[in-house]
mmCIF file of N, CA and C in Angstrom:
data_model
loop_
_atom_site.group_PDB
_atom_site.id
_atom_site.type_symbol
_atom_site.label_atom_id
_atom_site.label_comp_id
_atom_site.label_asym_id
_atom_site.label_seq_id
_atom_site.Cartn_x
_atom_site.Cartn_y
_atom_site.Cartn_z
ATOM 1 N N UNK A 775 -81.252 185.281 136.503
ATOM 2 C CA UNK A 775 -80.691 185.374 135.147
ATOM 3 C C UNK A 775 -79.548 186.764 135.072
ATOM 4 N N UNK A 776 -78.653 186.454 134.755
ATOM 5 C CA UNK A 776 -77.849 186.816 134.115
ATOM 6 C C UNK A 776 -78.354 187.724 132.880
ATOM 7 N N UNK A 777 -78.225 189.226 132.372
ATOM 8 C CA UNK A 777 -78.123 190.007 130.890
ATOM 9 C C UNK A 777 -76.671 189.688 130.563
ATOM 10 N N UNK A 778 -76.485 189.156 129.063
ATOM 11 C CA UNK A 778 -75.275 189.483 128.260
ATOM 12 C C UNK A 778 -75.235 190.913 127.679
ATOM 13 N N UNK A 779 -74.335 191.263 127.503
ATOM 14 C CA UNK A 779 -74.375 192.674 126.603
ATOM 15 C C UNK A 779 -73.126 192.158 125.325
ATOM 16 N N UNK A 780 -74.380 191.187 124.406
ATOM 17 C CA UNK A 780 -73.707 191.014 123.464
ATOM 18 C C UNK A 780 -73.417 192.257 122.115
ATOM 19 N N UNK A 781 -74.227 193.285 122.446
ATOM 20 C CA UNK A 781 -73.817 194.424 121.523
ATOM 21 C C UNK A 781 -72.232 195.129 122.026
ATOM 22 N N UNK A 782 -71.911 194.876 123.013
ATOM 23 C CA UNK A 782 -70.626 195.511 123.137
ATOM 24 C C UNK A 782 -69.648 194.305 122.400
ATOM 25 N N UNK A 783 -69.522 193.144 122.578
ATOM 26 C CA UNK A 783 -68.801 191.941 121.641
ATOM 27 C C UNK A 783 -69.179 192.603 120.197
ATOM 28 N N UNK A 784 -70.204 192.780 119.472
ATOM 29 C CA UNK A 784 -70.344 193.453 118.312
ATOM 30 C C UNK A 784 -69.717 194.498 117.680
ATOM 31 N N UNK A 785 -69.719 195.592 118.489
ATOM 32 C CA UNK A 785 -69.416 196.538 118.164
ATOM 33 C C UNK A 785 -67.725 196.493 118.429
ATOM 34 N N UNK A 786 -67.537 195.718 119.444
ATOM 35 C CA UNK A 786 -65.917 195.725 119.132
ATOM 36 C C UNK A 786 -64.701 194.865 117.960
ATOM 37 N N UNK A 787 -66.191 193.473 117.548
ATOM 38 C CA UNK A 787 -65.424 193.282 116.552
ATOM 39 C C UNK A 787 -65.918 194.077 115.147
ATOM 40 N N UNK A 788 -66.990 194.358 114.958
ATOM 41 C CA UNK A 788 -66.866 195.234 113.886
ATOM 42 C C UNK A 788 -65.708 196.776 113.539
ATOM 43 N N UNK A 789 -65.359 197.222 114.808
ATOM 44 C CA UNK A 789 -64.073 197.691 114.850
ATOM 45 C C UNK A 789 -62.798 197.088 114.735
ATOM 46 N N UNK A 790 -62.836 195.806 114.697
ATOM 47 C CA UNK A 790 -61.489 195.267 114.988
ATOM 48 C C UNK A 790 -60.358 195.468 114.112
ATOM 49 N N UNK A 791 -59.242 195.639 114.266
ATOM 50 C CA UNK A 791 -58.394 196.375 113.259
ATOM 51 C C UNK A 791 -57.877 194.895 112.419
ATOM 52 N N UNK A 792 -58.000 193.927 112.708
ATOM 53 C CA UNK A 792 -57.888 192.450 111.726
ATOM 54 C C UNK A 792 -58.762 191.750 112.253
ATOM 55 N N UNK A 793 -58.430 190.326 111.428
ATOM 56 C CA UNK A 793 -58.895 189.372 111.011
ATOM 57 C C UNK A 793 -58.590 188.690 112.375
ATOM 58 N N UNK A 794 -56.913 188.873 113.410
ATOM 59 C CA UNK A 794 -56.902 188.213 114.455
ATOM 60 C C UNK A 794 -57.618 188.736 115.629
ATOM 61 N N UNK A 795 -57.728 189.748 115.347
ATOM 62 C CA UNK A 795 -58.400 190.752 116.868
ATOM 63 C C UNK A 795 -59.528 189.849 117.015
ATOM 64 N N UNK A 796 -60.443 189.944 115.606
ATOM 65 C CA UNK A 796 -61.980 189.408 115.633
ATOM 66 C C UNK A 796 -62.215 187.865 116.263
ATOM 67 N N UNK A 797 -60.974 187.452 115.549
ATOM 68 C CA UNK A 797 -61.074 185.683 116.366
ATOM 69 C C UNK A 797 -60.823 185.881 117.314
ATOM 70 N N UNK A 798 -60.136 186.931 118.271
ATOM 71 C CA UNK A 798 -59.719 186.820 119.604
ATOM 72 C C UNK A 798 -61.019 187.236 120.474
ATOM 73 N N UNK A 799 -61.607 187.773 120.113
ATOM 74 C CA UNK A 799 -62.892 188.419 120.895
ATOM 75 C C UNK A 799 -64.139 187.623 120.649
ATOM 76 N N UNK A 800 -63.630 186.654 119.226
ATOM 77 C CA UNK A 800 -64.953 185.326 119.229
ATOM 78 C C UNK A 800 -64.916 184.513 120.547
ATOM 79 N N UNK A 801 -63.420 184.705 120.554
ATOM 80 C CA UNK A 801 -62.674 183.285 121.376
ATOM 81 C C UNK A 801 -63.206 183.639 122.708
ATOM 82 N N UNK A 802 -63.297 185.613 123.100
ATOM 83 C CA UNK A 802 -63.599 185.612 124.529
ATOM 84 C C UNK A 802 -65.675 184.583 124.675
ATOM 85 N N UNK A 803 -65.774 185.169 123.644
ATOM 86 C CA UNK A 803 -67.608 184.980 123.857
ATOM 87 C C UNK A 803 -67.367 183.047 124.041
ATOM 88 N N UNK A 804 -66.801 182.568 123.530
ATOM 89 C CA UNK A 804 -66.754 180.778 123.265
ATOM 90 C C UNK A 804 -66.523 180.511 124.698
ATOM 91 N N UNK A 805 -65.286 181.206 125.468
ATOM 92 C CA UNK A 805 -64.544 181.109 126.620
ATOM 93 C C UNK A 805 -65.906 181.074 127.024
ATOM 94 N N UNK A 806 -66.176 182.194 127.388
ATOM 95 C CA UNK A 806 -67.649 182.520 128.756
ATOM 96 C C UNK A 806 -68.431 181.944 128.170
ATOM 97 N N UNK A 807 -69.214 181.616 127.350
ATOM 98 C CA UNK A 807 -70.138 180.138 127.099
ATOM 99 C C UNK A 807 -69.416 178.993 128.249
ATOM 100 N N UNK A 808 -68.458 178.499 127.585
ATOM 101 C CA UNK A 808 -67.569 177.220 127.907
ATOM 102 C C UNK A 808 -67.925 177.470 129.754
ATOM 103 N N UNK A 809 -67.621 178.453 130.099
ATOM 104 C CA UNK A 809 -67.599 178.772 131.301
ATOM 105 C C UNK A 809 -68.498 178.745 132.510
ATOM 106 N N UNK A 810 -69.866 178.575 131.214
ATOM 107 C CA UNK A 810 -70.966 178.540 132.101
ATOM 108 C C UNK A 810 -71.596 177.421 132.636
ATOM 109 N N UNK A 811 -72.454 177.443 133.853
ATOM 110 C CA UNK A 811 -73.104 175.820 133.567
ATOM 111 C C UNK A 811 -74.140 175.822 132.945
ATOM 112 N N UNK A 812 -74.507 174.656 132.594
ATOM 113 C CA UNK A 812 -75.294 173.872 131.880
ATOM 114 C C UNK A 812 -76.426 174.856 131.643
ATOM 115 N N UNK A 813 -77.269 175.412 132.578
ATOM 116 C CA UNK A 813 -78.781 175.583 132.983
ATOM 117 C C UNK A 813 -78.876 177.073 132.208
ATOM 118 N N UNK A 814 -77.442 178.282 132.736
ATOM 119 C CA UNK A 814 -76.825 179.300 132.340
ATOM 120 C C UNK A 814 -76.744 179.613 130.631
ATOM 121 N N UNK A 815 -76.056 178.373 129.927
ATOM 122 C CA UNK A 815 -75.791 178.155 128.848
ATOM 123 C C UNK A 815 -77.056 178.575 127.879
ATOM 124 N N UNK A 816 -78.028 177.783 128.428
ATOM 125 C CA UNK A 816 -79.215 177.877 127.475
ATOM 126 C C UNK A 816 -79.498 179.395 127.590
ATOM 127 N N UNK A 817 -79.509 179.752 128.809
ATOM 128 C CA UNK A 817 -80.188 180.988 128.823
ATOM 129 C C UNK A 817 -79.240 182.087 127.481
ATOM 130 N N UNK A 818 -77.815 181.663 128.048
ATOM 131 C CA UNK A 818 -76.443 182.741 126.856
ATOM 132 C C UNK A 818 -77.431 182.674 125.926
ATOM 133 N N UNK A 819 -77.425 181.159 125.354
ATOM 134 C CA UNK A 819 -77.831 181.055 123.830
ATOM 135 C C UNK A 819 -79.457 181.997 123.573
ATOM 136 N N UNK A 820 -80.358 181.640 124.332
ATOM 137 C CA UNK A 820 -81.761 182.427 124.049
ATOM 138 C C UNK A 820 -81.400 183.790 123.593
ATOM 139 N N UNK A 821 -80.614 184.580 124.410
ATOM 140 C CA UNK A 821 -80.210 186.036 124.500
ATOM 141 C C UNK A 821 -79.211 186.149 123.058
ATOM 142 N N UNK A 822 -78.541 185.419 122.526
ATOM 143 C CA UNK A 822 -77.557 185.307 121.427
ATOM 144 C C UNK A 822 -78.758 185.223 120.508
ATOM 145 N N UNK A 823 -79.828 184.400 120.089
ATOM 146 C CA UNK A 823 -80.133 184.373 118.953
ATOM 147 C C UNK A 823 -81.618 185.353 119.209
ATOM 148 N N UNK A 824 -82.006 186.426 120.477
ATOM 149 C CA UNK A 824 -82.898 187.003 120.259
ATOM 150 C C UNK A 824 -81.840 188.527 119.877
ATOM 151 N N UNK A 825 -80.732 188.826 120.091
ATOM 152 C CA UNK A 825 -79.710 189.720 120.150
ATOM 153 C C UNK A 825 -79.386 189.532 118.144
ATOM 154 N N UNK A 826 -78.988 188.510 117.877
ATOM 155 C CA UNK A 826 -78.576 187.792 116.591
ATOM 156 C C UNK A 826 -80.110 187.778 115.539
ATOM 157 N N UNK A 827 -81.336 188.090 116.001
ATOM 158 C CA UNK A 827 -82.511 187.908 115.133
ATOM 159 C C UNK A 827 -82.654 189.668 114.978
ATOM 160 N N UNK A 828 -82.451 190.463 116.239
ATOM 161 C CA UNK A 828 -82.970 191.902 116.031
ATOM 162 C C UNK A 828 -81.834 192.335 115.140
ATOM 163 N N UNK A 829 -80.556 191.872 115.364
ATOM 164 C CA UNK A 829 -79.482 192.595 114.502
ATOM 165 C C UNK A 829 -79.929 192.440 113.063
ATOM 166 N N UNK A 830 -80.179 190.923 112.523
ATOM 167 C CA UNK A 830 -80.336 190.892 111.108
ATOM 168 C C UNK A 830 -81.618 191.630 110.623
ATOM 169 N N UNK A 831 -82.143 191.741 111.625
ATOM 170 C CA UNK A 831 -83.844 192.470 111.215
ATOM 171 C C UNK A 831 -83.123 193.943 110.962
ATOM 172 N N UNK A 832 -82.812 194.388 111.747
ATOM 173 C CA UNK A 832 -82.148 195.794 111.547
ATOM 174 C C UNK A 832 -81.031 196.043 110.471
ATOM 175 N N UNK A 833 -80.740 195.184 110.161
ATOM 176 C CA UNK A 833 -79.230 195.468 109.280
ATOM 177 C C UNK A 833 -80.331 195.312 107.756
ATOM 178 N N UNK A 834 -81.549 194.282 107.547
ATOM 179 C CA UNK A 834 -82.314 193.987 106.251
ATOM 180 C C UNK A 834 -82.749 194.894 106.175
ATOM 181 N N UNK A 835 -83.583 195.635 107.070
ATOM 182 C CA UNK A 835 -84.286 196.762 107.218
ATOM 183 C C UNK A 835 -83.506 197.987 106.741
ATOM 184 N N UNK A 836 -82.369 198.426 107.362
ATOM 185 C CA UNK A 836 -81.328 199.604 106.541
ATOM 186 C C UNK A 836 -80.659 199.365 105.207
ATOM 187 N N UNK A 837 -80.842 197.834 104.557
ATOM 188 C CA UNK A 837 -80.345 197.931 103.404
ATOM 189 C C UNK A 837 -81.706 198.137 102.596
ATOM 190 N N UNK A 838 -82.958 197.625 103.099
ATOM 191 C CA UNK A 838 -84.291 197.671 102.079
ATOM 192 C C UNK A 838 -83.779 199.325 101.762
ATOM 193 N N UNK A 839 -84.046 200.109 103.046
ATOM 194 C CA UNK A 839 -84.111 201.434 102.996
ATOM 195 C C UNK A 839 -82.851 202.237 102.122
ATOM 196 N N UNK A 840 -81.793 201.705 101.956
ATOM 197 C CA UNK A 840 -81.013 201.999 100.944
ATOM 198 C C UNK A 840 -80.878 201.859 99.721
ATOM 199 N N UNK A 841 -81.692 200.389 99.827
ATOM 200 C CA UNK A 841 -81.906 200.059 98.180
ATOM 201 C C UNK A 841 -83.149 200.635 97.991
ATOM 202 N N UNK A 842 -83.757 201.121 98.500
ATOM 203 C CA UNK A 842 -85.188 201.626 98.004
ATOM 204 C C UNK A 842 -85.006 202.944 97.361
ATOM 205 N N UNK A 843 -83.882 203.616 98.002
ATOM 206 C CA UNK A 843 -83.929 204.967 97.516
ATOM 207 C C UNK A 843 -82.588 205.312 96.645
ATOM 208 N N UNK A 844 -82.597 204.405 95.857
ATOM 209 C CA UNK A 844 -81.809 204.083 94.600
ATOM 210 C C UNK A 844 -81.889 204.200 93.336
#
């Protein structure tokens, strides 16, 4: 089973200089997904959902910490 490094794409997207660059990064992920066999697409989706859930949770925690300090 392949492990995907979504953090790298995420950081690149955050640091993108333009909306076009961000769109190109998103397209890279879409192209990667499209190139995978169906069974591996399921693995990709599970890993992506785990990453997104973890990131959203982290961001929520950071936001609440900042909001609580005001």
